[in-house]
Amino acid sequence: MVEVERVRYSDTSEREKMRAMIKARREKEKNTDVENKALECPECGSRNLEQDYERAELVCADCGLVVDADFVDEGPEWRAFDHDQRMKRSRVGAPMTYTIHDKGLSTMIDWRNRDSYGKSISSKNRAQLYRLRKWQRRIRVSNATERNLAFALSELDRMASALGLPRTVRETAAVVYRKAVDKNLIRGRSIEGVAAAALYAACRQCSVPRTLDEIGEVSRVSRKEIGRTYRFISRELSLKLMPTSPIDYVPRFCSGLTLKGEVQSRGVEILRQASEKELTSGRGPTGVAAAAIYIASILCGERRTQREVADVAGVTEVTIRNRYKELAEELDIEIIL
């Protein structure tokens, strides 16, 4: 009799737990639906919403409907005109970042032997400060996973600095690498290879393209390994990356060749016409972009040799010659050499 009552009691408790879980799940789905509706335009259903800080309005960029008005500006109430003023008036620390293994939330003891007032610390307390600094550095990295992250993120930062990549690309690469660590994709692969592949994926996601050869030059692994690792993590993490457009390479190549904005605009126009006629599909984007810039430089009177363009684009002169002949013939462009 006692055993039957215990079984009934356990069944009841499990039933109550199941009901509570179903109720919590329904509330979560309801809150998610409300958040999704708040991010959509009630008129056309678009998610392309822009914030107008001067009028304090949230406006749909597609139909122009004012979705929200009089929202609170969460920025600082003060103004700063240079870095020194910004540092003096700021009352908070650095923002959270994924490029540091602890996301920048731990304490950092400065290497300079000065207190908060800028005064020099006495020699009596310097030994204690040295020990504090040493132990703080040790306890920031407590286990193998954090050691892995610390090494990989420092390697990411080194490669990004060598390639001159912006902050957004570094943050995106750090997020991709952290996802790979969470899914245990690092096992059996080199940290440098996965970090380089994450950086390549981040460049493509942020439309700041770099070729595998460029990343291979600044990394400590081969181009072949970076490509193989990139294909693996993009498949496992379901990274939906579109093929790189030749237009994304034009500003960087024009800057390397010291060409004016007119040449850049003409090159982009040639590439758009080529894309409409499907002349860019099945061809390397760097070669097509280099050929368009070569044609645009001749048409605008700022001629650059095929060798100069090839050195900046990282392709051969034969590739530029073949591509520019195809573009000139299909787009009916007369080039006077």
Coordinates of C-alpha atoms in Angstrom, one line a residue, residues 71-304:
F71 CA 12.1 57.1 -27.5
V72 CA 14.8 57.7 -24.9
D73 CA 18.4 58.3 -26.1
E74 CA 20.6 55.8 -24.2
G75 CA 23.8 57.6 -25.1
P76 CA 25.8 60.0 -22.8
E77 CA 24.4 63.4 -21.9
W78 CA 27.8 65.0 -22.4
R79 CA 29.7 65.9 -25.6
A80 CA 33.4 65.3 -26.3
F81 CA 35.5 66.7 -29.2
D82 CA 38.7 64.7 -28.8
H83 CA 40.0 61.5 -27.1
D84 CA 41.2 63.2 -23.9
Q85 CA 37.8 64.9 -23.3
R86 CA 36.1 61.6 -23.9
M87 CA 38.3 59.8 -21.4
K88 CA 37.9 62.5 -18.7
R89 CA 34.1 62.7 -19.0
S90 CA 33.4 59.0 -19.3
R91 CA 32.2 57.4 -16.1
V92 CA 32.3 53.8 -17.3
G93 CA 34.9 51.3 -18.3
A94 CA 35.6 49.7 -21.7
P95 CA 32.6 47.9 -23.4
M96 CA 32.3 44.1 -23.4
T97 CA 34.3 42.5 -26.3
Y98 CA 34.5 39.0 -27.7
T99 CA 38.1 39.5 -28.7
I100 CA 39.3 38.9 -25.2
H101 CA 38.9 35.4 -23.6
D102 CA 37.1 36.7 -20.5
K103 CA 35.2 39.3 -22.7
G104 CA 37.1 42.1 -21.0
L105 CA 35.2 41.8 -17.7
S106 CA 38.1 41.0 -15.5
T107 CA 40.4 43.4 -13.7
M108 CA 43.6 44.6 -15.4
I109 CA 46.4 45.9 -13.2
D110 CA 48.4 48.5 -15.2
W111 CA 52.1 47.9 -15.8
R112 CA 52.9 51.5 -14.8
N113 CA 53.8 52.0 -11.1
R114 CA 51.4 54.8 -10.5
D115 CA 48.2 55.2 -8.4
S116 CA 44.8 56.5 -9.4
Y117 CA 46.0 60.1 -8.8
G118 CA 49.0 59.7 -11.1
K119 CA 51.5 59.7 -8.3
S120 CA 54.5 57.3 -8.3
I121 CA 54.2 54.3 -6.0
S122 CA 56.9 54.0 -3.4
S123 CA 59.5 51.4 -3.7
K124 CA 58.2 49.8 -0.5
N125 CA 54.9 48.9 -2.2
R126 CA 56.2 48.1 -5.6
A127 CA 57.1 44.5 -4.7
Q128 CA 53.6 43.9 -3.5
L129 CA 52.2 45.4 -6.7
Y130 CA 54.4 43.2 -8.8
R131 CA 53.1 40.1 -7.0
L132 CA 49.5 41.2 -7.4
R133 CA 50.1 41.8 -11.1
K134 CA 51.7 38.4 -11.5
W135 CA 48.9 36.5 -9.7
Q136 CA 46.2 38.5 -11.5
R137 CA 47.7 37.5 -14.8
R138 CA 47.7 33.8 -13.7
I139 CA 44.1 33.6 -12.4
R140 CA 42.7 35.3 -15.5
V141 CA 43.4 32.0 -17.4
S142 CA 42.1 29.2 -15.1
N143 CA 41.5 26.2 -17.4
A144 CA 42.5 24.6 -20.7
T145 CA 39.5 26.1 -22.6
E146 CA 40.4 29.7 -21.5
R147 CA 44.1 29.0 -22.4
N148 CA 42.9 27.9 -25.9
L149 CA 40.7 31.0 -26.3
A150 CA 43.4 33.4 -25.0
F151 CA 46.0 32.0 -27.5
A152 CA 43.5 31.8 -30.4
L153 CA 42.1 35.4 -29.9
S154 CA 45.6 36.9 -29.6
E155 CA 46.4 35.1 -32.9
L156 CA 43.2 36.5 -34.5
D157 CA 44.1 40.0 -33.4
R158 CA 47.7 39.6 -34.8
M159 CA 46.4 38.5 -38.2
A160 CA 43.7 41.2 -38.3
S161 CA 46.2 43.9 -37.5
A162 CA 48.6 42.7 -40.2
L163 CA 45.7 42.8 -42.7
G164 CA 44.4 46.2 -41.5
L165 CA 40.9 44.8 -40.8
P166 CA 38.3 46.9 -38.9
R167 CA 37.0 46.2 -35.4
T168 CA 33.7 44.7 -36.6
V169 CA 35.6 41.9 -38.5
R170 CA 37.6 41.1 -35.4
E171 CA 34.5 40.8 -33.3
T172 CA 32.8 38.6 -35.9
A173 CA 35.8 36.3 -36.2
A174 CA 36.0 36.0 -32.4
V175 CA 32.2 35.0 -32.3
V176 CA 32.8 32.4 -35.1
Y177 CA 35.7 30.9 -33.2
R178 CA 33.8 30.8 -29.9
K179 CA 31.0 28.9 -31.7
A180 CA 33.5 26.4 -33.0
V181 CA 34.9 25.9 -29.5
D182 CA 31.4 25.4 -28.1
K183 CA 30.6 22.7 -30.7
N184 CA 34.0 21.0 -30.1
L185 CA 35.2 21.6 -33.7
I186 CA 38.8 22.4 -32.6
R187 CA 39.7 18.8 -31.6
G188 CA 42.2 17.3 -34.0
R189 CA 42.9 20.6 -35.7
S190 CA 45.5 23.3 -35.1
I191 CA 44.4 26.5 -33.3
E192 CA 46.1 28.7 -35.9
G193 CA 44.2 26.9 -38.7
V194 CA 40.8 27.4 -37.1
A195 CA 41.5 31.0 -36.2
A196 CA 42.6 31.8 -39.8
A197 CA 39.5 30.1 -41.1
A198 CA 37.3 32.0 -38.7
L199 CA 38.9 35.3 -39.8
Y200 CA 38.3 34.4 -43.5
A201 CA 34.6 33.7 -42.7
A202 CA 34.3 37.0 -40.8
C203 CA 35.8 38.9 -43.8
R204 CA 33.2 37.4 -46.1
Q205 CA 30.3 38.0 -43.6
C206 CA 31.3 41.7 -43.2
S207 CA 31.8 42.3 -46.9
V208 CA 35.5 43.1 -46.3
P209 CA 36.9 40.4 -48.5
R210 CA 40.4 39.0 -48.3
T211 CA 41.7 36.1 -50.4
L212 CA 42.9 32.9 -48.9
D213 CA 46.4 33.8 -50.2
E214 CA 46.4 37.1 -48.2
I215 CA 45.3 35.3 -45.0
G216 CA 47.8 32.5 -45.6
E217 CA 50.6 35.1 -45.8
V218 CA 50.0 36.4 -42.3
S219 CA 49.0 33.1 -40.7
R220 CA 51.3 30.3 -39.6
V221 CA 49.5 27.6 -41.6
S222 CA 49.2 26.8 -45.3
R223 CA 46.5 28.1 -47.7
K224 CA 45.3 24.5 -48.2
E225 CA 44.7 23.9 -44.5
I226 CA 42.8 27.2 -44.1
G227 CA 40.5 26.4 -47.0
R228 CA 39.9 22.9 -45.7
T229 CA 39.1 24.1 -42.2
Y230 CA 36.9 27.0 -43.5
R231 CA 34.8 24.5 -45.5
F232 CA 34.5 22.3 -42.4
I233 CA 33.4 25.0 -39.9
S234 CA 31.1 26.7 -42.4
R235 CA 29.3 23.4 -42.9
E236 CA 29.2 22.5 -39.2
L237 CA 28.1 26.0 -38.0
S238 CA 25.7 26.5 -41.0
L239 CA 27.3 29.7 -42.1
K240 CA 25.3 31.0 -45.0
L241 CA 27.9 33.0 -47.0
M242 CA 27.2 34.3 -50.4
P243 CA 29.9 34.2 -53.1
T244 CA 32.3 37.2 -52.9
S245 CA 31.4 40.0 -55.3
P246 CA 34.1 41.6 -57.4
I247 CA 32.7 45.0 -56.5
D248 CA 33.8 44.5 -52.9
Y249 CA 37.5 44.5 -54.1
V250 CA 37.4 47.7 -56.1
P251 CA 37.9 50.3 -53.4
R252 CA 40.9 48.5 -51.9
F253 CA 42.6 47.9 -55.3
C254 CA 41.9 51.5 -56.4
S255 CA 43.4 52.8 -53.1
G256 CA 46.5 50.6 -53.6
L257 CA 46.9 52.0 -57.1
T258 CA 46.3 55.6 -55.9
L259 CA 43.4 56.1 -58.4
K260 CA 40.7 58.8 -58.1
G261 CA 37.1 58.2 -57.2
E262 CA 36.1 58.6 -60.8
V263 CA 38.0 55.5 -61.8
Q264 CA 36.5 53.6 -58.9
S265 CA 32.9 54.6 -59.9
R266 CA 33.6 53.7 -63.5
G267 CA 35.0 50.3 -62.4
V268 CA 31.9 49.5 -60.3
E269 CA 29.7 50.5 -63.2
I270 CA 31.5 48.1 -65.6
L271 CA 31.2 45.3 -63.0
R272 CA 27.5 45.9 -62.6
Q273 CA 27.0 45.7 -66.3
A274 CA 29.1 42.5 -66.4
S275 CA 27.1 41.0 -63.6
E276 CA 23.8 41.7 -65.5
K277 CA 25.2 39.8 -68.5
E278 CA 26.5 37.0 -66.1
L279 CA 30.1 37.6 -67.2
T280 CA 31.4 37.4 -63.6
S281 CA 29.9 33.9 -62.7
G282 CA 32.5 31.1 -62.8
R283 CA 35.5 33.4 -62.6
G284 CA 37.7 34.6 -59.8
P285 CA 36.4 37.9 -58.3
T286 CA 39.9 39.4 -57.9
G287 CA 40.7 38.8 -61.6
V288 CA 37.4 40.3 -62.8
A289 CA 37.8 43.3 -60.5
A290 CA 41.4 43.9 -61.6
A291 CA 40.3 43.8 -65.3
A292 CA 37.5 46.3 -64.6
I293 CA 39.9 48.7 -62.9
Y294 CA 42.4 48.4 -65.7
I295 CA 39.7 49.3 -68.3
A296 CA 38.4 52.1 -66.1
S297 CA 41.9 53.6 -65.6
I298 CA 42.4 53.8 -69.4
L299 CA 38.9 55.3 -70.0
C300 CA 39.4 58.0 -67.3
G301 CA 42.9 58.9 -68.5
E302 CA 44.8 57.5 -65.4
R303 CA 46.4 54.6 -67.1
R304 CA 48.0 51.9 -65.0

